[in-house]
PDB file of C-alpha atoms in Angstrom:
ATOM      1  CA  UNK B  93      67.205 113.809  66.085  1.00  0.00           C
ATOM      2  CA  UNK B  94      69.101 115.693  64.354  1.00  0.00           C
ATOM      3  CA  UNK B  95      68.951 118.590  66.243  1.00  0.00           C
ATOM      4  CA  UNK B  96      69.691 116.554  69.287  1.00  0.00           C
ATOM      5  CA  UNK B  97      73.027 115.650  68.109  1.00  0.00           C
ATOM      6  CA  UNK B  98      73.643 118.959  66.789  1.00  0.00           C
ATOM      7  CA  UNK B  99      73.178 119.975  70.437  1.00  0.00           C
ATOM      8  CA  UNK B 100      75.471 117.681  72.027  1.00  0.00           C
ATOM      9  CA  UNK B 101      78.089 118.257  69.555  1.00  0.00           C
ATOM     10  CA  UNK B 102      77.608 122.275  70.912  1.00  0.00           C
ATOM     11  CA  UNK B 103      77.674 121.509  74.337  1.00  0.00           C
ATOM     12  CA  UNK B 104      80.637 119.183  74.205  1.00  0.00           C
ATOM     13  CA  UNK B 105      82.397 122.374  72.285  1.00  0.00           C
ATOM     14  CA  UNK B 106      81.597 124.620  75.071  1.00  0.00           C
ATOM     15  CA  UNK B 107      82.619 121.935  77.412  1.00  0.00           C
ATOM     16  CA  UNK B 108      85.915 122.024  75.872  1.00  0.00           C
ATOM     17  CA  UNK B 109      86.308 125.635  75.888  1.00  0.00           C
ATOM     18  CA  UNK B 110      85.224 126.006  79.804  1.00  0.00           C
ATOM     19  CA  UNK B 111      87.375 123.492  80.895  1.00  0.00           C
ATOM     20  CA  UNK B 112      90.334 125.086  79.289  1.00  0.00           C
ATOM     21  CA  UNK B 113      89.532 128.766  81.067  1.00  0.00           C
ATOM     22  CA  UNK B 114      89.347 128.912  84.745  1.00  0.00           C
ATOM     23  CA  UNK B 115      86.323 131.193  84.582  1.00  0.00           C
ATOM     24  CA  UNK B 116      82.754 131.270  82.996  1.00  0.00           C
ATOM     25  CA  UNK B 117      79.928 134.160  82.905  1.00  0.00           C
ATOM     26  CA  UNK B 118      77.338 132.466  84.130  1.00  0.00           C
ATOM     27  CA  UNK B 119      73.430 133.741  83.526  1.00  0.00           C
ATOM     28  CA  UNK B 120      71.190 134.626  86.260  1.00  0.00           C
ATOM     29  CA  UNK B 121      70.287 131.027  86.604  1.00  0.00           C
ATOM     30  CA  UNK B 122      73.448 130.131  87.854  1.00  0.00           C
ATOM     31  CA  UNK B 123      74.492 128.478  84.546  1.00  0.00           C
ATOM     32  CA  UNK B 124      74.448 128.608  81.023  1.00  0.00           C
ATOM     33  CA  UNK B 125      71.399 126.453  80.059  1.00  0.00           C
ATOM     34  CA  UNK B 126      72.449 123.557  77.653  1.00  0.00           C
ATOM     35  CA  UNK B 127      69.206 121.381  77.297  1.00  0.00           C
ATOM     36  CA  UNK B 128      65.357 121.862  78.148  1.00  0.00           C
ATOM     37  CA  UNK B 129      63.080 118.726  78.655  1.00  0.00           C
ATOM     38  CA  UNK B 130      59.941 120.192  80.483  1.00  0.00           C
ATOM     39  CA  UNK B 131      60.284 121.966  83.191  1.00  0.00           C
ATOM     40  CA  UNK B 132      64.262 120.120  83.843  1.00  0.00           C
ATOM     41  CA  UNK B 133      67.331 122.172  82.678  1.00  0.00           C
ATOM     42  CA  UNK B 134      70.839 120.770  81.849  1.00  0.00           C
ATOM     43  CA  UNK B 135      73.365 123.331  82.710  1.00  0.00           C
ATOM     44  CA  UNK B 136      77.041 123.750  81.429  1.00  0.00           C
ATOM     45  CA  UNK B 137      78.111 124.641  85.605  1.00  0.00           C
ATOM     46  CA  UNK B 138      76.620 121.292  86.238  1.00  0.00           C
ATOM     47  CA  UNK B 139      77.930 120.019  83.220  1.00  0.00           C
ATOM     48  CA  UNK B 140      81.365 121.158  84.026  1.00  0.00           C
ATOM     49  CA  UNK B 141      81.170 120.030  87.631  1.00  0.00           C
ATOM     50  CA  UNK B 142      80.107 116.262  86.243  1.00  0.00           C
ATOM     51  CA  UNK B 143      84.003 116.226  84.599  1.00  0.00           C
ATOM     52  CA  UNK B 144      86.674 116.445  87.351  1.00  0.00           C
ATOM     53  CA  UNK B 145      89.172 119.054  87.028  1.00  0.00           C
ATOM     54  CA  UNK B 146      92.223 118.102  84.754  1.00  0.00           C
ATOM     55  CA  UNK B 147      90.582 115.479  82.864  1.00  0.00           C
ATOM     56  CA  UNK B 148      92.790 114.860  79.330  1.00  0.00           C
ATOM     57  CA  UNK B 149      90.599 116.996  76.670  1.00  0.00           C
ATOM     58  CA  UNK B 150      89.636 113.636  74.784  1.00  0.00           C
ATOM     59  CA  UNK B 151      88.142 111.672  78.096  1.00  0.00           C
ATOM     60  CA  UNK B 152      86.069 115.014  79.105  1.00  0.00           C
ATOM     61  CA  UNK B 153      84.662 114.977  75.843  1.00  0.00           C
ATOM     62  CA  UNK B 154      83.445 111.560  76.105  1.00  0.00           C
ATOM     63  CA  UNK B 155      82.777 112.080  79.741  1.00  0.00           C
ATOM     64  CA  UNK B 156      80.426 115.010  78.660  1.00  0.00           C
ATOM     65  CA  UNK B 157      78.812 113.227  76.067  1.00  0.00           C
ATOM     66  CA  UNK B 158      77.897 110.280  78.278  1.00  0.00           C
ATOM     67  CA  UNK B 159      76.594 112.381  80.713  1.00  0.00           C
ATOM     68  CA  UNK B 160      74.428 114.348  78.330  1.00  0.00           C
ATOM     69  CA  UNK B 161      73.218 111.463  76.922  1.00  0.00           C
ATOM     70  CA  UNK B 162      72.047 109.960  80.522  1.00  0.00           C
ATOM     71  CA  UNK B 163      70.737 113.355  81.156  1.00  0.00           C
ATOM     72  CA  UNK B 164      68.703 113.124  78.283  1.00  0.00           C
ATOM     73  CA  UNK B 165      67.410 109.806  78.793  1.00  0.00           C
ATOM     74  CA  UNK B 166      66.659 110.072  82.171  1.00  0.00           C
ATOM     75  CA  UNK B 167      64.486 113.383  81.841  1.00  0.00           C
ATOM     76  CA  UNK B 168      62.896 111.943  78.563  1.00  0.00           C
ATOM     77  CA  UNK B 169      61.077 109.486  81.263  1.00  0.00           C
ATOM     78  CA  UNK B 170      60.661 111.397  84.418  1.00  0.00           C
ATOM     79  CA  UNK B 171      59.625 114.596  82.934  1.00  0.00           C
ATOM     80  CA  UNK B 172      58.094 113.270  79.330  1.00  0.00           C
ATOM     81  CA  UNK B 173      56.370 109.995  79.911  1.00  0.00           C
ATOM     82  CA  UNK B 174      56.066 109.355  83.725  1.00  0.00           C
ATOM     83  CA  UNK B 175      52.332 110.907  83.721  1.00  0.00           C
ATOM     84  CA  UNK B 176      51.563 108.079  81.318  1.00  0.00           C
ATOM     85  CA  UNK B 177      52.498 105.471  84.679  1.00  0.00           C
ATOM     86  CA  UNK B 178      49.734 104.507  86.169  1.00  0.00           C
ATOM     87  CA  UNK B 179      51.115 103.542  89.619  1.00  0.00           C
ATOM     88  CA  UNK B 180      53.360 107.016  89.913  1.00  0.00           C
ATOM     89  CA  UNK B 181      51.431 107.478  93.535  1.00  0.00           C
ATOM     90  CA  UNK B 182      53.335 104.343  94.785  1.00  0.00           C
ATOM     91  CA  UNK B 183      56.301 105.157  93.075  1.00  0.00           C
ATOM     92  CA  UNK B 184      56.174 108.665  94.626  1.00  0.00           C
ATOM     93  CA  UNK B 185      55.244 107.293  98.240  1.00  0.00           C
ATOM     94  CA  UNK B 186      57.908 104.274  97.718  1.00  0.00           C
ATOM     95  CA  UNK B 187      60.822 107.173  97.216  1.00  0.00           C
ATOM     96  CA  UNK B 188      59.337 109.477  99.959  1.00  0.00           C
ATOM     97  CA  UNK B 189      59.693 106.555 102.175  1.00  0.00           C
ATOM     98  CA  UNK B 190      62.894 105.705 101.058  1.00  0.00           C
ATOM     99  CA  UNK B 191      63.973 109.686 101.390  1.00  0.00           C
ATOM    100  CA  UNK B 192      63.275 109.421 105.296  1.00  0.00           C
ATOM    101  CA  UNK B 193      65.413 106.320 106.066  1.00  0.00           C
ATOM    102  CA  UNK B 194      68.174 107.847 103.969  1.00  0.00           C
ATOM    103  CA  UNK B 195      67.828 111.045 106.323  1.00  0.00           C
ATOM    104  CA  UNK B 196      67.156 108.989 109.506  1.00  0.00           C
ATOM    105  CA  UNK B 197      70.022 106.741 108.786  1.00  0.00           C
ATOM    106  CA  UNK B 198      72.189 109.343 108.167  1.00  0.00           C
ATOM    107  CA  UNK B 199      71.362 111.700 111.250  1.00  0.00           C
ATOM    108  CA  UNK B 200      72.031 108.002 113.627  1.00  0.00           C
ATOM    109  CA  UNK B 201      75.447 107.110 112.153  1.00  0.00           C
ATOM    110  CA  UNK B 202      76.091 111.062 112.595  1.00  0.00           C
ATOM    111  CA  UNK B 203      74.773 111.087 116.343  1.00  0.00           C
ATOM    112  CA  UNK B 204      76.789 107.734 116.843  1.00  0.00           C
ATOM    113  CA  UNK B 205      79.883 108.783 115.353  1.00  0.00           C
ATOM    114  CA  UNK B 206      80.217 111.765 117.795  1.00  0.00           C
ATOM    115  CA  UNK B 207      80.032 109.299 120.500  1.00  0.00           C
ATOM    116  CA  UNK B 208      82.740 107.793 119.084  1.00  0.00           C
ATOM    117  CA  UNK B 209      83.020 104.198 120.521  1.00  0.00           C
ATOM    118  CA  UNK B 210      85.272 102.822 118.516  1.00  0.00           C
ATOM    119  CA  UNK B 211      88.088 101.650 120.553  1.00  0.00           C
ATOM    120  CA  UNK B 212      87.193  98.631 122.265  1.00  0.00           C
ATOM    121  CA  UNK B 213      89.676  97.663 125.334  1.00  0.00           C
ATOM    122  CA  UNK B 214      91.502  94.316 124.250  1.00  0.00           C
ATOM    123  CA  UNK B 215      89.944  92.234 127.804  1.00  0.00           C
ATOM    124  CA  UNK B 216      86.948  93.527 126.269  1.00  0.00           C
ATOM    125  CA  UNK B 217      87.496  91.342 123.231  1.00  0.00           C
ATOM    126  CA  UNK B 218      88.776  88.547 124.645  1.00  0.00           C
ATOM    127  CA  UNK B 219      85.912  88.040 127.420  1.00  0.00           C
ATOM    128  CA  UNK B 220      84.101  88.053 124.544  1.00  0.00           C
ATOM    129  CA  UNK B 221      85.716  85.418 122.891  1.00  0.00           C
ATOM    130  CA  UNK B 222      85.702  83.279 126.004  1.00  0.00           C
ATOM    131  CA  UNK B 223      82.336  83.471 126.901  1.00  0.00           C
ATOM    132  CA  UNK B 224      81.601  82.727 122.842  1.00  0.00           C
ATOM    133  CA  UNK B 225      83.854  79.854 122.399  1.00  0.00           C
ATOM    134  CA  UNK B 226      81.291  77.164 121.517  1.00  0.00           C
ATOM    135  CA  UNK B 227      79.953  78.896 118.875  1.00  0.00           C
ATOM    136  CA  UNK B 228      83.269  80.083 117.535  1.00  0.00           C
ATOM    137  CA  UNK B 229      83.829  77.449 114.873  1.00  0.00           C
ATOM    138  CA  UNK B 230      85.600  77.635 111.911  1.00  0.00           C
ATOM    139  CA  UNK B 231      84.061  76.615 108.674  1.00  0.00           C
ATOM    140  CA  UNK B 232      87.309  75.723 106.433  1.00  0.00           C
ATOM    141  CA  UNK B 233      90.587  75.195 107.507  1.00  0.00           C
ATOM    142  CA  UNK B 234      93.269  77.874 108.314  1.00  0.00           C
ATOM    143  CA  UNK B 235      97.184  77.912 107.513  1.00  0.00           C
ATOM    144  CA  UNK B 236     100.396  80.075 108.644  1.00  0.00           C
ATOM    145  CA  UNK B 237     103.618  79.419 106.368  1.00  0.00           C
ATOM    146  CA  UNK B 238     105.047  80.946 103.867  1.00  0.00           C
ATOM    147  CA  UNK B 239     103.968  80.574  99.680  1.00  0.00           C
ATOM    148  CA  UNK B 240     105.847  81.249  96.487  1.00  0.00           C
ATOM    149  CA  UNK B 241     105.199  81.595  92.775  1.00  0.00           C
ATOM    150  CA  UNK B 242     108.234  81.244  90.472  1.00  0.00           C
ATOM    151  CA  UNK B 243     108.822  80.500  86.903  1.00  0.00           C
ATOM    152  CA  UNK B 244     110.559  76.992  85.882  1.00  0.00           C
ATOM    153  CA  UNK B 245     113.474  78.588  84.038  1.00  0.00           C
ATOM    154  CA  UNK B 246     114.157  81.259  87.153  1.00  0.00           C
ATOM    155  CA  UNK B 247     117.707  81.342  88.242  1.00  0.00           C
ATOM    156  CA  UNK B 248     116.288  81.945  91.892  1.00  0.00           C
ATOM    157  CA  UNK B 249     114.435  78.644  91.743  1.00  0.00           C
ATOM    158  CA  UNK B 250     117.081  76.046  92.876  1.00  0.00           C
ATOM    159  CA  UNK B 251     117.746  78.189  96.346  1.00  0.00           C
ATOM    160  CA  UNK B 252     114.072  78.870  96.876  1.00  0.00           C
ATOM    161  CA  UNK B 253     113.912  75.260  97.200  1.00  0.00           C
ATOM    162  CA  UNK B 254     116.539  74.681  99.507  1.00  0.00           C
ATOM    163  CA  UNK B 255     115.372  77.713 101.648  1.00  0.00           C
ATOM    164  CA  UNK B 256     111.691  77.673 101.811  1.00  0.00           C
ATOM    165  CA  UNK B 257     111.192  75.178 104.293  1.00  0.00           C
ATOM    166  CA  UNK B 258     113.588  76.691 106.622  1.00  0.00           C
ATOM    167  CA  UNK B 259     112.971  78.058 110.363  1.00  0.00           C
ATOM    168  CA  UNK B 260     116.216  80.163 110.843  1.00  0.00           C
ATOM    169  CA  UNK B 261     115.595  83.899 110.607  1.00  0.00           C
ATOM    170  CA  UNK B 262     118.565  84.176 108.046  1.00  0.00           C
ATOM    171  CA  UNK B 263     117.012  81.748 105.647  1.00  0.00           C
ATOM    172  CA  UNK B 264     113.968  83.742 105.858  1.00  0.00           C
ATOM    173  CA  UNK B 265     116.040  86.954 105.172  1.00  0.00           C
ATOM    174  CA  UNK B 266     117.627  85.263 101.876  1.00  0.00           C
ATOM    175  CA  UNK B 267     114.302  83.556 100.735  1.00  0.00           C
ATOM    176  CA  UNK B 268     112.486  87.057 101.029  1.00  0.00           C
ATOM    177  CA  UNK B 269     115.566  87.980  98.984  1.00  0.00           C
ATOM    178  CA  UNK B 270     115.110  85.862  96.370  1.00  0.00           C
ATOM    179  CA  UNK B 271     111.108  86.356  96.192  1.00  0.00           C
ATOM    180  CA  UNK B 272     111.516  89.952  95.478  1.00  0.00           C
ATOM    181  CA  UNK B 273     114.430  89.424  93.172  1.00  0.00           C
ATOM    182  CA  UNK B 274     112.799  86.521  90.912  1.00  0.00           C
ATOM    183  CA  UNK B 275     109.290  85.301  92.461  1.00  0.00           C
ATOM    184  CA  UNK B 276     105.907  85.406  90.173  1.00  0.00           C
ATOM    185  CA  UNK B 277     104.424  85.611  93.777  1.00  0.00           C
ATOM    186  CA  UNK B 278     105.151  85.686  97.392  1.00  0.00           C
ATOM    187  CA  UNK B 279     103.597  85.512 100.464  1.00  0.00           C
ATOM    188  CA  UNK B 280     104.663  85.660 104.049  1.00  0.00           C
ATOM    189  CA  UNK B 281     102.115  84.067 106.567  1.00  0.00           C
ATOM    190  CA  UNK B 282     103.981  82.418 108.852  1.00  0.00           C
ATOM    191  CA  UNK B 283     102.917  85.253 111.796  1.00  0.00           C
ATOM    192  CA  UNK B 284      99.387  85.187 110.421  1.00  0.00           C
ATOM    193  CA  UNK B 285      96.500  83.086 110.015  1.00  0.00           C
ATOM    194  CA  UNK B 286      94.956  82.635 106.236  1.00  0.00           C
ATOM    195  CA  UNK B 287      91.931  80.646 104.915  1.00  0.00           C
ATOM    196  CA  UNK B 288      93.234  77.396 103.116  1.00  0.00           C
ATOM    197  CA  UNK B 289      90.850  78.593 100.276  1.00  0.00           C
ATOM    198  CA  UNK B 290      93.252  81.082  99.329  1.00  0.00           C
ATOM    199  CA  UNK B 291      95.864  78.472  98.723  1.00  0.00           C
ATOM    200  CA  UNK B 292      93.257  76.717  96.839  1.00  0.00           C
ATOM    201  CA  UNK B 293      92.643  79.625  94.260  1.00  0.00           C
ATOM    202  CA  UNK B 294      96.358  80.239  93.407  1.00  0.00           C
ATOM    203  CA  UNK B 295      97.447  76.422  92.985  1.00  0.00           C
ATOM    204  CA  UNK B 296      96.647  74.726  89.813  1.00  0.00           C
ATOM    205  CA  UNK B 297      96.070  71.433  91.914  1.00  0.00           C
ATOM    206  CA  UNK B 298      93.153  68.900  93.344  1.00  0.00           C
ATOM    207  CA  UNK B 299      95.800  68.079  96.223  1.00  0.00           C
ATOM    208  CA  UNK B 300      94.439  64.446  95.617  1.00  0.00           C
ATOM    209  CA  UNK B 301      91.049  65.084  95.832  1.00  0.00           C
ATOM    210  CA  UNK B 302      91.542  66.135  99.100  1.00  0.00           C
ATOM    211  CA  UNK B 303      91.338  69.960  99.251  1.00  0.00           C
ATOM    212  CA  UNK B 304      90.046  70.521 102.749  1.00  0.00           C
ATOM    213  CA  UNK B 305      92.357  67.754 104.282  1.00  0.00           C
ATOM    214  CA  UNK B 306      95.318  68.412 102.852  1.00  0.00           C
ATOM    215  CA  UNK B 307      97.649  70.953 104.780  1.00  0.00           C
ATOM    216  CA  UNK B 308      97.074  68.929 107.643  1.00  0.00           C
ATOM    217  CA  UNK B 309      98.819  66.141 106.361  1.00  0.00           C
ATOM    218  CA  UNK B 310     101.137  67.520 103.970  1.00  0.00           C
ATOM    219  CA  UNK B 311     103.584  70.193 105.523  1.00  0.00           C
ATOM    220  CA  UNK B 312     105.465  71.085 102.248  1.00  0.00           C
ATOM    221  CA  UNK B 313     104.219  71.468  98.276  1.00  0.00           C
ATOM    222  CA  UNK B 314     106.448  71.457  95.491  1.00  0.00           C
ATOM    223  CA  UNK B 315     104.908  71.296  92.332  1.00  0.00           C
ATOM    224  CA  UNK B 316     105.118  72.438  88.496  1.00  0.00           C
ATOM    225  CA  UNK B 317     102.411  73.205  86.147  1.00  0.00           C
ATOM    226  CA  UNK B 318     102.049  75.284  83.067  1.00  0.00           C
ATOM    227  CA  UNK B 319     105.622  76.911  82.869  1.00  0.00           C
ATOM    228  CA  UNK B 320     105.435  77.417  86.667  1.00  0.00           C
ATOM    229  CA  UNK B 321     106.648  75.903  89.872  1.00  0.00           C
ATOM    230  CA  UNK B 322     104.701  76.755  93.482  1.00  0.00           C
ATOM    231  CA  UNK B 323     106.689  76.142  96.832  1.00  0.00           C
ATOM    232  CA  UNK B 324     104.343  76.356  99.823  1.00  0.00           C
ATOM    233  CA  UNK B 325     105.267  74.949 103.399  1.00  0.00           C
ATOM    234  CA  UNK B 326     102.695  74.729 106.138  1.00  0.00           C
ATOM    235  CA  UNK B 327     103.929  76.116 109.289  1.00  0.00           C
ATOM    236  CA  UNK B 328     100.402  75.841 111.499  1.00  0.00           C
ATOM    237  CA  UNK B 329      96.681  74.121 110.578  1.00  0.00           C
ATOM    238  CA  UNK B 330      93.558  74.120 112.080  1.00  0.00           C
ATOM    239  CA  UNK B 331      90.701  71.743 110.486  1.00  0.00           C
ATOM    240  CA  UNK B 332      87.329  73.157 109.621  1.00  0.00           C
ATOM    241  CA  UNK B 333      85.151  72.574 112.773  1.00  0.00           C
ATOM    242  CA  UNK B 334      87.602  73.205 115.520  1.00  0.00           C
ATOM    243  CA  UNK B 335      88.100  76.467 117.381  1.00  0.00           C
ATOM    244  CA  UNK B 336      88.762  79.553 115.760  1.00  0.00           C
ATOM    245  CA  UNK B 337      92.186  80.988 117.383  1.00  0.00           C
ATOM    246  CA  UNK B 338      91.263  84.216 119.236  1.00  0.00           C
ATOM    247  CA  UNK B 339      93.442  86.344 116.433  1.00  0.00           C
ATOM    248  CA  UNK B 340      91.962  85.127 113.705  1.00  0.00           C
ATOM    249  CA  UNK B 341      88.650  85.737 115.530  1.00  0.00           C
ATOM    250  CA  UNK B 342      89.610  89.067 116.899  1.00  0.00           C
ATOM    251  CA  UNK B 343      88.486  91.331 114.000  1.00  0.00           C
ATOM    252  CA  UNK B 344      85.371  89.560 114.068  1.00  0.00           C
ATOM    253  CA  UNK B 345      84.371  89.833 117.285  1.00  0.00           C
ATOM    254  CA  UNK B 346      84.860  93.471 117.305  1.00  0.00           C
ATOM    255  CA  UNK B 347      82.573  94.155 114.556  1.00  0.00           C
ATOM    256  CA  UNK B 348      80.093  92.113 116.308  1.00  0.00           C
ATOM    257  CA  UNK B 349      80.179  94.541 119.950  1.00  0.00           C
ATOM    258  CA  UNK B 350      80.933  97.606 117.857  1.00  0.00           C
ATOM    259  CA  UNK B 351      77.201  95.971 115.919  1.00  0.00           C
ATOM    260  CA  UNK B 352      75.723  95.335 119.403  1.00  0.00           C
ATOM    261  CA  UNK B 353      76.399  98.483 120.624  1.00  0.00           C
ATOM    262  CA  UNK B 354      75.086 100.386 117.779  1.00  0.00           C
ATOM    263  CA  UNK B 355      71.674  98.585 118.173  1.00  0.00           C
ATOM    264  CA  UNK B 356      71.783  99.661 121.828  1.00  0.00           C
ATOM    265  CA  UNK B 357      72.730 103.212 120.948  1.00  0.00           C
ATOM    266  CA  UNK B 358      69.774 103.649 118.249  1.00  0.00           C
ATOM    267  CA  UNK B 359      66.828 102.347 120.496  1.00  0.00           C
ATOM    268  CA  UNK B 360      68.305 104.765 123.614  1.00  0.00           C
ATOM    269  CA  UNK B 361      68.311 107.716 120.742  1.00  0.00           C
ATOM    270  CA  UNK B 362      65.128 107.005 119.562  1.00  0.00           C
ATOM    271  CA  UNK B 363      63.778 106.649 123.121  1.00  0.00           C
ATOM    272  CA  UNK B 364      65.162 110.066 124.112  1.00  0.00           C
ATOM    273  CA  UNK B 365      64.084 111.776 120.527  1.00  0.00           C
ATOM    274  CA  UNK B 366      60.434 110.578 121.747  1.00  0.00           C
ATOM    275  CA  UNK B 367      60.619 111.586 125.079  1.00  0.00           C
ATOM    276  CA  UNK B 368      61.942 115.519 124.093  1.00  0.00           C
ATOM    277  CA  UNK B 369      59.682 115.638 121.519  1.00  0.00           C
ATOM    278  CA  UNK B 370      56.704 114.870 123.813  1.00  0.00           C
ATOM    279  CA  UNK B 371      57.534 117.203 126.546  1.00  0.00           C
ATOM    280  CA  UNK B 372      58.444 119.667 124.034  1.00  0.00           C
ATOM    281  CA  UNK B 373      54.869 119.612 122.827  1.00  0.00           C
ATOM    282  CA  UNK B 374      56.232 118.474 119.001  1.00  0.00           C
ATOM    283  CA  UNK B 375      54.848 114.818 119.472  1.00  0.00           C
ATOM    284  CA  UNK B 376      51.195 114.491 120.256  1.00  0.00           C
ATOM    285  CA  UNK B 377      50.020 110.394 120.408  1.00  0.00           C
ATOM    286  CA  UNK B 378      46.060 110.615 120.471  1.00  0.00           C
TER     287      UNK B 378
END
C-alpha cells in the first residue's frame, strides 16, 4: 500500500510538471507508463488528457488523483478478480449486445440527421392539433400574468403595488423598472402560458386549501410571509381538464411528428439496409 501511494504521489508530480510545459517525450507506447495492473496500462498522455487544459495547479492535482484512484479500482476488478465471476459469459454477451445498439443507434440518428427533417411547416402543426383535440387535455391548470418577489422593507414595494395589476403598456414599462431595480424575483408571463404549479413552488401559501382552483377565482395575490411580500395578478386561466391552447401545445406536438417520423424513417432504413444487403450477396436467410 505503501508503494501505491508512493506512486500516486509520483504521478501527480509529473502531472504537475506536464501540465506546466506544453510538450512531453513520450515512449514508443505513446505515453509514459504510470501504473501496470495486468495486462492494463495507465499512461501520463491519458492522464494528462483526463485534466482539461488550464486547470488551477491545486484542482489538477486532485483531479489526477481521483482519476488514478478510479483507474486503479476499476482495473483491480476487471483485470484482477473478474476471472473469479462465475457468470463473466453473460456479462461479456450482455455488453456485446449492448455495444451493437450503441453502434446501431448511433449510425440511425446519423442517417436521420442528414435527412434533416426538422422544420415542420406551422399548418403542419396545427392540423395536427385539430385533428388531436379530444385528446389534448390539460392535466393542471395554466396562467398568463405577471409575478413578483420583493422584500417587506423595499423602497420599490409601495409602487409595485399600485402598478402590478395594471394593463397600460407604461405601467408595465415602470413595474419592469422597479423589478429590476428592487425585486427578489420577477416574472413576465402575461404573453405566455405557465403551469399553475410553478406559482405553487415559489409561494409560501395553501391558497385556502384550494391550490388547483385558485387562479380561477382569484385574479390578484398580495401576500407577506417570512420577511417577504409576493404580488402576482392573473391575466388568463385555463382549469385542468379543458383544452390545451394550441401554443402551449405547439412544442409538444412537434416532438410528437418529429417522434412519428423518426419511427417511419428507421423501419424504411432498415427495410432498404436488408434489401442491399441481400442483393449484394452480404445477407443470406436460410
Amino acid at each position: 500500500m505503501r508503494h501505491l501511494l508512493l506512486n500516486i504521489v509520483s504521478v501527480i508530480a509529473a502531472l504537475a510538471f506536464f501540465t506546466a510545459c506544453n510538450t512531453t517525450r513520450e515512449g514508443s507506447d505513446g505515453g509514459n507508463v504510470l501504473v501496470r495492473i495486468g495486462n492494463s496500462t495507465l499512461t501520463l498522455t491519458e492522464l494528462r488528457d483526463a485534466v482539461p487544459q488550464g486547470t488551477p495547479e491545486e484542482d489538477s492535482v486532485r483531479l489526477a488523483q481521483n482519476y488514478i484512484q478510479r483507474w486503479i479500482d476499476t482495473h483491480l476488478i476487471t483485470d484482477i478478480v473478474a476471472p473469479q465471476i462465475p457468470d463473466m459469459d453473460e456479462i461479456n454477451r450482455l455488453t456485446e449486445q449492448y455495444r451493437l445498439s450503441l453502434i446501431e443507434d448511433a449510425y440511425r440518428a446519423r442517417m436521420y440527421n442528414k435527412k434533416g427533417e426538422y422544420n415542420i411547416p406551422e399548418d403542419t402543426l396545427k392540423a395536427y392539433y385539430e385533428a388531436s383535440k379530444d385528446y389534448l387535455k390539460l392535466k393542471s391548470p395554466i396562467v398568463k400574468g405577471v409575478f413578483l418577489k420583493f422584500a417587506d422593507n423595499s423602497e420599490q414595494l409601495k409602487d409595485a403595488r399600485r402598478l402590478f395589476k395594471s394593463e397600460r403598456q407604461d405601467d408595465i414599462d415602470k413595474l419592469e423598472k422597479l423589478a429590476y431595480d428592487g425585486a427578489v424575483y420577477y416574472e413576465y408571463f402575461r404573453d405566455r402560458w405557465i403551469d399553475w404549479q410553478k406559482m405553487l413552488a415559489v409561494i409560501p401559501s395553501d391558497f385556502g386549501n384550494e391550490p388547483l382552483s385558485y387562479p380561477g377565482n382569484h385574479k390578484s395575490t398580495d401576500l407577506s410571509a417570512d420577511g417577504f411580500t409576493y404580488l402576482l395578478y392573473i391575466t388568463d386561466y385555463k382549469a385542468a381538464g379543458t383544452q390545451i391552447p394550441y401554443e402551449y401545445a405547439r412544442e409538444q406536438i412537434r416532438d410528437a411528428i418529429l417522434y412519428d417520423r423518426q419511427k417511419e424513417y428507421d423501419a424504411a432504413l432498415r427495410k432498404q439496409l436488408r434489401e442491399d444487403a441481400i442483393e449484394d450477396g452480404k445477407l443470406v436467410i436460410y
